[in-house]
C-alpha positions as a printed Julia matrix, in Angstrom:
378×3 Matrix{Float64}:
 -28.49  -18.66  -23.23
 -28.13  -18.25  -19.46
 -30.97  -15.71  -19.43
 -33.51  -18.28  -20.6
 -35.38  -20.53  -18.21
 -35.29  -23.47  -20.61
 -32.26  -25.76  -20.67
 -30.58  -25.73  -24.11
 -30.68  -28.94  -26.12
 -27.71  -31.21  -26.66
 -26.8   -29.86  -30.08
 -27.01  -26.25  -28.9
 -24.83  -27.0   -25.89
 -22.32  -28.88  -28.03
 -21.99  -26.01  -30.48
 -21.52  -23.33  -27.83
 -19.65  -25.32  -25.17
 -16.54  -23.54  -23.95
 -16.71  -20.72  -26.47
 -16.07  -17.24  -25.01
 -18.69  -14.48  -25.29
 -18.89  -12.89  -28.72
 -16.42  -10.06  -29.16
 -16.18   -7.72  -32.11
 -13.65   -8.79  -34.72
 -12.61  -11.9   -32.79
 -13.21  -15.54  -33.84
 -15.92  -17.44  -32.01
 -13.33  -20.08  -31.07
  -9.85  -18.6   -30.53
  -7.04  -20.42  -32.27
  -4.58  -22.69  -30.48
  -2.03  -21.1   -28.18
   1.46  -22.49  -28.77
   3.55  -21.59  -25.74
   6.06  -23.38  -23.57
   6.33  -20.39  -21.25
   4.6   -17.07  -20.64
   5.71  -13.58  -19.67
   5.76  -13.93  -15.89
   6.82  -10.82  -13.96
   6.84  -10.91  -10.16
   5.28  -13.81   -8.29
   4.28  -16.88  -10.31
   0.56  -16.66   -9.55
  -0.71  -17.4   -13.05
  -3.22  -18.2   -14.36
  -0.65  -19.27  -16.99
   2.92  -19.86  -15.89
   4.41  -22.79  -17.79
   3.23  -24.95  -20.67
   3.15  -28.17  -18.65
   0.81  -26.61  -16.08
  -1.9   -24.83  -18.03
  -2.72  -23.57  -21.51
  -5.54  -21.22  -22.64
  -6.55  -23.7   -25.35
  -6.9   -26.45  -22.76
  -8.94  -24.11  -20.58
 -11.61  -23.55  -23.21
 -11.83  -27.25  -24.04
 -11.99  -28.16  -20.35
 -14.8   -25.68  -19.79
 -16.63  -27.16  -22.75
 -16.3   -30.72  -21.5
 -17.38  -29.74  -18.0
 -20.53  -28.17  -19.39
 -21.33  -31.37  -21.31
 -20.48  -33.87  -18.57
 -22.09  -31.83  -15.79
 -24.5   -29.22  -17.18
 -26.42  -28.83  -13.91
 -23.59  -28.52  -11.39
 -20.08  -27.01  -11.29
 -17.35  -29.41  -12.36
 -13.69  -29.38  -13.32
 -12.18  -31.17  -16.3
  -8.55  -32.03  -16.95
  -7.49  -32.91  -20.49
  -4.7   -35.38  -21.26
  -2.59  -36.57  -24.16
  -4.62  -39.77  -24.57
  -7.44  -41.76  -23.07
  -5.02  -44.05  -21.26
  -3.2   -41.04  -19.81
  -6.54  -39.99  -18.32
  -7.3   -43.52  -17.07
  -3.85  -43.83  -15.51
  -4.14  -40.42  -13.86
  -7.17  -41.54  -11.89
  -6.0   -45.02  -10.96
  -2.47  -43.95  -10.01
  -3.29  -40.66   -8.28
  -6.07  -41.93   -6.04
  -4.6   -45.1    -4.55
  -1.42  -46.1    -2.78
   0.2   -49.17   -1.23
  -2.26  -51.11    0.87
  -5.35  -49.9    -0.99
  -7.68  -52.05   -3.07
  -9.03  -51.28   -6.55
 -11.96  -53.06   -8.19
 -11.71  -53.34  -11.99
 -14.1   -54.94  -14.48
 -12.66  -58.21  -15.73
 -14.11  -57.43  -19.17
 -12.96  -53.82  -19.48
 -10.71  -52.34  -22.17
  -7.55  -54.43  -22.27
  -5.17  -51.47  -21.8
  -7.03  -50.47  -18.63
  -6.89  -54.03  -17.37
  -3.16  -54.15  -18.14
  -2.65  -51.61  -15.35
  -3.35  -54.42  -12.87
   0.3   -55.5   -12.82
   1.51  -51.93  -12.39
  -0.89  -51.33   -9.51
   0.1   -54.59   -7.86
   3.79  -53.69   -8.21
   3.03  -50.58   -6.12
   1.4   -52.67   -3.4
  -2.2   -52.07   -4.49
  -4.54  -55.06   -4.43
  -6.7   -55.5    -7.53
  -9.99  -57.39   -7.62
 -11.72  -58.28  -10.87
 -15.41  -58.89  -11.5
 -17.43  -58.83  -14.74
 -19.68  -55.95  -15.78
 -22.93  -57.92  -16.36
 -25.31  -58.25  -13.45
 -23.49  -55.59  -11.44
 -21.13  -58.34  -10.29
 -18.66  -55.81   -8.89
 -21.04  -55.37   -5.96
 -19.73  -58.63   -4.55
 -16.11  -57.47   -4.23
 -16.47  -53.91   -2.89
 -15.7   -54.58    0.74
 -12.68  -52.55    1.81
 -12.02  -51.1    -1.66
 -10.64  -47.59   -2.12
 -11.73  -47.2    -5.74
 -14.32  -48.84   -7.98
 -13.71  -48.58  -11.71
 -16.76  -49.01  -13.96
 -16.81  -49.28  -17.74
 -20.28  -49.13  -19.24
 -20.97  -50.0   -21.98
 -17.9   -52.2   -21.81
 -15.35  -52.4   -24.59
 -15.55  -54.57  -26.61
 -18.39  -56.71  -25.21
 -20.97  -53.89  -24.86
 -22.11  -55.06  -21.44
 -23.94  -52.51  -19.28
 -24.11  -52.14  -15.51
 -26.27  -49.96  -13.27
 -24.09  -46.94  -12.43
 -26.39  -45.57   -9.73
 -26.69  -48.9    -7.95
 -22.95  -49.53   -8.0
 -22.08  -45.96   -7.01
 -24.44  -46.03   -4.03
 -23.02  -49.35   -2.85
 -19.43  -48.21   -3.35
 -19.96  -44.99   -1.43
 -21.61  -46.91    1.39
 -18.46  -49.06    1.49
 -16.22  -45.96    1.51
 -14.97  -46.26   -2.07
 -14.59  -43.68   -4.81
 -16.27  -44.38   -8.15
 -14.8   -43.7   -11.58
 -16.69  -44.44  -14.8
 -15.14  -44.87  -18.22
 -17.69  -43.01  -20.35
 -15.85  -43.34  -23.66
 -18.33  -45.39  -25.61
 -21.4   -43.49  -24.4
 -19.99  -39.93  -24.67
 -21.39  -37.18  -22.4
 -24.39  -36.88  -24.7
 -25.21  -40.54  -24.26
 -24.65  -40.82  -20.52
 -23.67  -38.55  -17.63
 -22.01  -40.63  -14.89
 -21.64  -37.72  -12.45
 -25.41  -37.29  -12.38
 -25.71  -41.01  -11.65
 -23.48  -40.79   -8.59
 -19.96  -41.3    -9.93
 -17.12  -39.23   -8.51
 -15.14  -39.12  -11.74
 -16.09  -39.46  -15.39
 -13.19  -40.51  -17.6
 -13.06  -40.84  -21.36
 -10.89  -41.15  -24.41
 -11.54  -38.12  -26.58
  -9.8   -40.01  -29.37
 -13.07  -41.81  -30.07
 -16.51  -40.31  -30.74
 -15.85  -37.06  -28.88
 -13.41  -35.74  -31.49
 -14.9   -38.17  -33.98
 -12.59  -37.96  -36.97
  -9.87  -40.49  -36.16
  -7.13  -37.89  -36.46
  -6.02  -37.08  -32.9
  -5.51  -38.59  -29.47
  -6.92  -37.06  -26.31
  -8.31  -38.01  -22.92
 -10.05  -36.24  -20.07
 -11.26  -36.55  -16.5
 -14.24  -34.64  -15.12
 -15.21  -34.37  -11.46
 -17.38  -32.21   -9.22
 -14.96  -32.7    -6.32
 -12.26  -29.98   -6.15
  -9.92  -32.18   -4.1
 -10.07  -34.97   -6.66
  -9.51  -32.45   -9.45
  -6.45  -31.07   -7.67
  -4.96  -34.55   -7.26
  -5.5   -35.39  -10.93
  -4.11  -32.01  -11.99
  -0.97  -32.57   -9.91
  -0.55  -36.01  -11.47
  -0.81  -34.54  -14.97
   1.78  -31.91  -14.14
   4.12  -34.43  -12.52
   4.12  -37.02  -15.3
   3.69  -34.51  -18.12
   0.81  -36.31  -19.82
  -0.39  -33.13  -21.48
  -2.17  -32.71  -24.82
  -0.8   -30.56  -27.59
  -2.59  -27.25  -28.16
  -3.43  -28.18  -31.75
  -5.04  -31.46  -30.7
  -6.98  -29.64  -28.0
  -8.22  -27.01  -30.43
  -9.22  -29.63  -33.01
 -11.14  -31.58  -30.36
 -12.95  -28.42  -29.27
 -13.81  -27.56  -32.84
 -15.2   -31.06  -33.33
 -17.62  -30.66  -30.41
 -19.83  -28.45  -32.57
 -20.91  -31.51  -34.55
 -20.92  -33.99  -31.65
 -24.7   -34.24  -31.34
 -25.15  -34.5   -35.1
 -22.6   -37.29  -35.31
 -23.71  -39.37  -32.34
 -27.36  -39.09  -33.34
 -26.62  -40.28  -36.87
 -24.32  -43.03  -35.64
 -26.89  -44.27  -33.12
 -29.53  -44.56  -35.86
 -27.07  -46.27  -38.19
 -25.86  -48.68  -35.51
 -29.38  -49.78  -34.71
 -30.13  -50.27  -38.43
 -27.03  -52.43  -38.82
 -27.82  -54.45  -35.7
 -31.35  -55.05  -36.95
 -30.02  -56.28  -40.29
 -27.52  -58.6   -38.61
 -30.33  -60.29  -36.69
 -31.4   -61.84  -39.98
 -28.03  -63.41  -40.75
 -27.68  -67.09  -39.72
 -23.88  -66.94  -39.64
 -23.95  -64.16  -37.04
 -24.03  -65.11  -33.37
 -23.52  -63.16  -30.15
 -24.96  -59.97  -31.63
 -24.76  -57.09  -29.14
 -25.97  -53.51  -29.21
 -27.65  -51.88  -26.19
 -30.29  -50.31  -28.43
 -31.73  -53.65  -29.52
 -34.88  -54.37  -27.46
 -33.83  -57.99  -27.01
 -30.25  -57.16  -25.96
 -29.5   -58.38  -22.41
 -28.37  -54.86  -21.46
 -31.27  -52.96  -23.02
 -33.35  -52.43  -19.87
 -30.5   -51.03  -17.79
 -29.12  -49.03  -20.72
 -32.53  -47.49  -21.4
 -32.73  -46.28  -17.8
 -29.39  -44.45  -17.77
 -28.43  -43.73  -21.38
 -29.8   -41.1   -23.77
 -28.12  -42.65  -26.82
 -26.83  -46.18  -27.29
 -23.59  -45.51  -29.11
 -22.0   -46.34  -32.43
 -20.58  -49.8   -31.78
 -22.12  -53.15  -32.73
 -20.38  -56.41  -31.88
 -21.0   -59.88  -33.25
 -19.26  -63.19  -33.82
 -18.64  -65.03  -37.08
 -17.99  -68.79  -37.22
 -14.2   -68.68  -36.97
 -11.08  -66.63  -37.59
 -10.87  -67.42  -41.31
 -14.54  -66.53  -41.82
 -14.01  -63.21  -40.04
 -10.92  -62.45  -42.12
 -12.8   -63.13  -45.34
 -15.59  -60.85  -44.16
 -13.23  -58.01  -43.31
 -11.39  -58.4   -46.59
 -14.63  -58.16  -48.56
 -15.76  -54.87  -47.03
 -15.65  -52.04  -49.56
 -17.01  -49.04  -47.67
 -15.73  -49.99  -44.23
 -12.08  -49.67  -43.2
 -10.39  -52.41  -41.21
  -9.03  -50.45  -38.27
  -9.01  -50.35  -34.49
 -10.63  -47.7   -32.29
 -14.21  -46.52  -32.74
 -16.41  -43.44  -32.98
 -15.07  -41.99  -36.23
 -17.26  -40.5   -38.95
 -16.12  -43.39  -41.14
 -17.24  -46.95  -40.46
 -14.48  -49.25  -39.24
 -14.33  -52.87  -38.16
 -11.81  -55.31  -36.79
 -11.38  -58.84  -35.58
 -10.75  -57.95  -31.98
  -8.97  -61.17  -31.0
  -5.99  -60.23  -33.16
  -4.72  -58.03  -30.3
  -4.99  -60.66  -27.58
  -6.04  -59.65  -24.08
  -9.81  -59.77  -24.64
 -11.83  -62.87  -23.77
 -13.58  -62.99  -27.13
 -13.89  -65.72  -29.81
 -11.52  -65.68  -32.77
 -14.39  -64.61  -35.02
 -15.5   -61.7   -32.82
 -16.04  -58.45  -34.76
 -16.18  -54.99  -33.23
 -17.91  -52.76  -35.76
 -17.85  -48.98  -35.33
 -20.66  -47.43  -37.33
 -19.94  -44.12  -39.07
 -22.16  -41.37  -40.44
 -22.53  -42.77  -43.95
 -26.05  -43.56  -45.12
 -27.46  -46.48  -43.17
 -28.52  -48.32  -46.33
 -24.98  -48.17  -47.68
 -23.48  -49.47  -44.43
 -25.94  -52.36  -44.32
 -25.32  -53.12  -48.0
 -21.57  -53.18  -47.44
 -21.83  -55.54  -44.49
 -24.34  -57.92  -46.03
 -22.31  -58.07  -49.26
 -19.16  -58.9   -47.28
 -21.03  -61.6   -45.34
 -22.23  -63.1   -48.6
 -18.7   -63.17  -49.97
 -17.29  -64.63  -46.75
 -19.81  -67.44  -46.81
 -18.95  -68.67  -50.29
């Protein structure tokens, strides 16, 4: 593909990402390498020395993710045991006592829970909401700006380029949680971010059967700091999980395309339901985030959020779903939904539903949801 002038499409890149050149009698994607240590004569120069440092299976997955997150410029990716391991690696490796971090007040609750840990290390934390690029107002003197767009679970969107330019002018690094968008939906590094972070547990691996996280950057010094953090705390993924995630990349474009179509179909159907309020999906033309999302996203994601009248109504709705599983997380091939307030930590109404749209037929998903709404309203 490198001999062609044309840039390969998303599905082509997803299928071939990180796979070695074809070799006679060898699989197109080598199997997982299970090794705690390697034969290491002489000086320990690597590339593989010890299982906590590097692994050939990680290497192929990291190359794949780099090619998806940054197809037009060299980048390095580090894979982790979970999305939160990746998030923590950035926040805790890049700041120290006396520094200031800016977090979205409406970001993923586990990310926001790091505030107390950062403060215990002498790091000041400022919070501002995602909508309206409100973090611009609290950048002065910050060392790191953390962006989450679309936000989880509220699906708010901010202007990455605008925030990144302002943060850099103020001397701050910029990290973007790209979990909900995926690298096929949005490329933060091309929009000015220094680090793109994501949970591979979600749509990237897409089958709800493994946990993984990663950090991608075009800055070798940042990559080295994150790599050292991974080695020091041991937040490494298993080789089997890494191989499964890499295998799943081949269908990434197929899945996110189907899910985006399905999510928009569900959102459109929910517009007609009087019991539904607070409907959010960036792909809806009337969504408050649609204009900004359209300017920086290629796909609008698989998640639709909405609010039902109260907790009991939401519980009846969830209990009446037949096709959709009541579960947390998002991005799986199967549709899932949950009443998000049951976890605490998110500023959402008791009847708030986060719905992750799968790859089932759109008509069946809509039928399942409308049937459950009918039952809940009786």
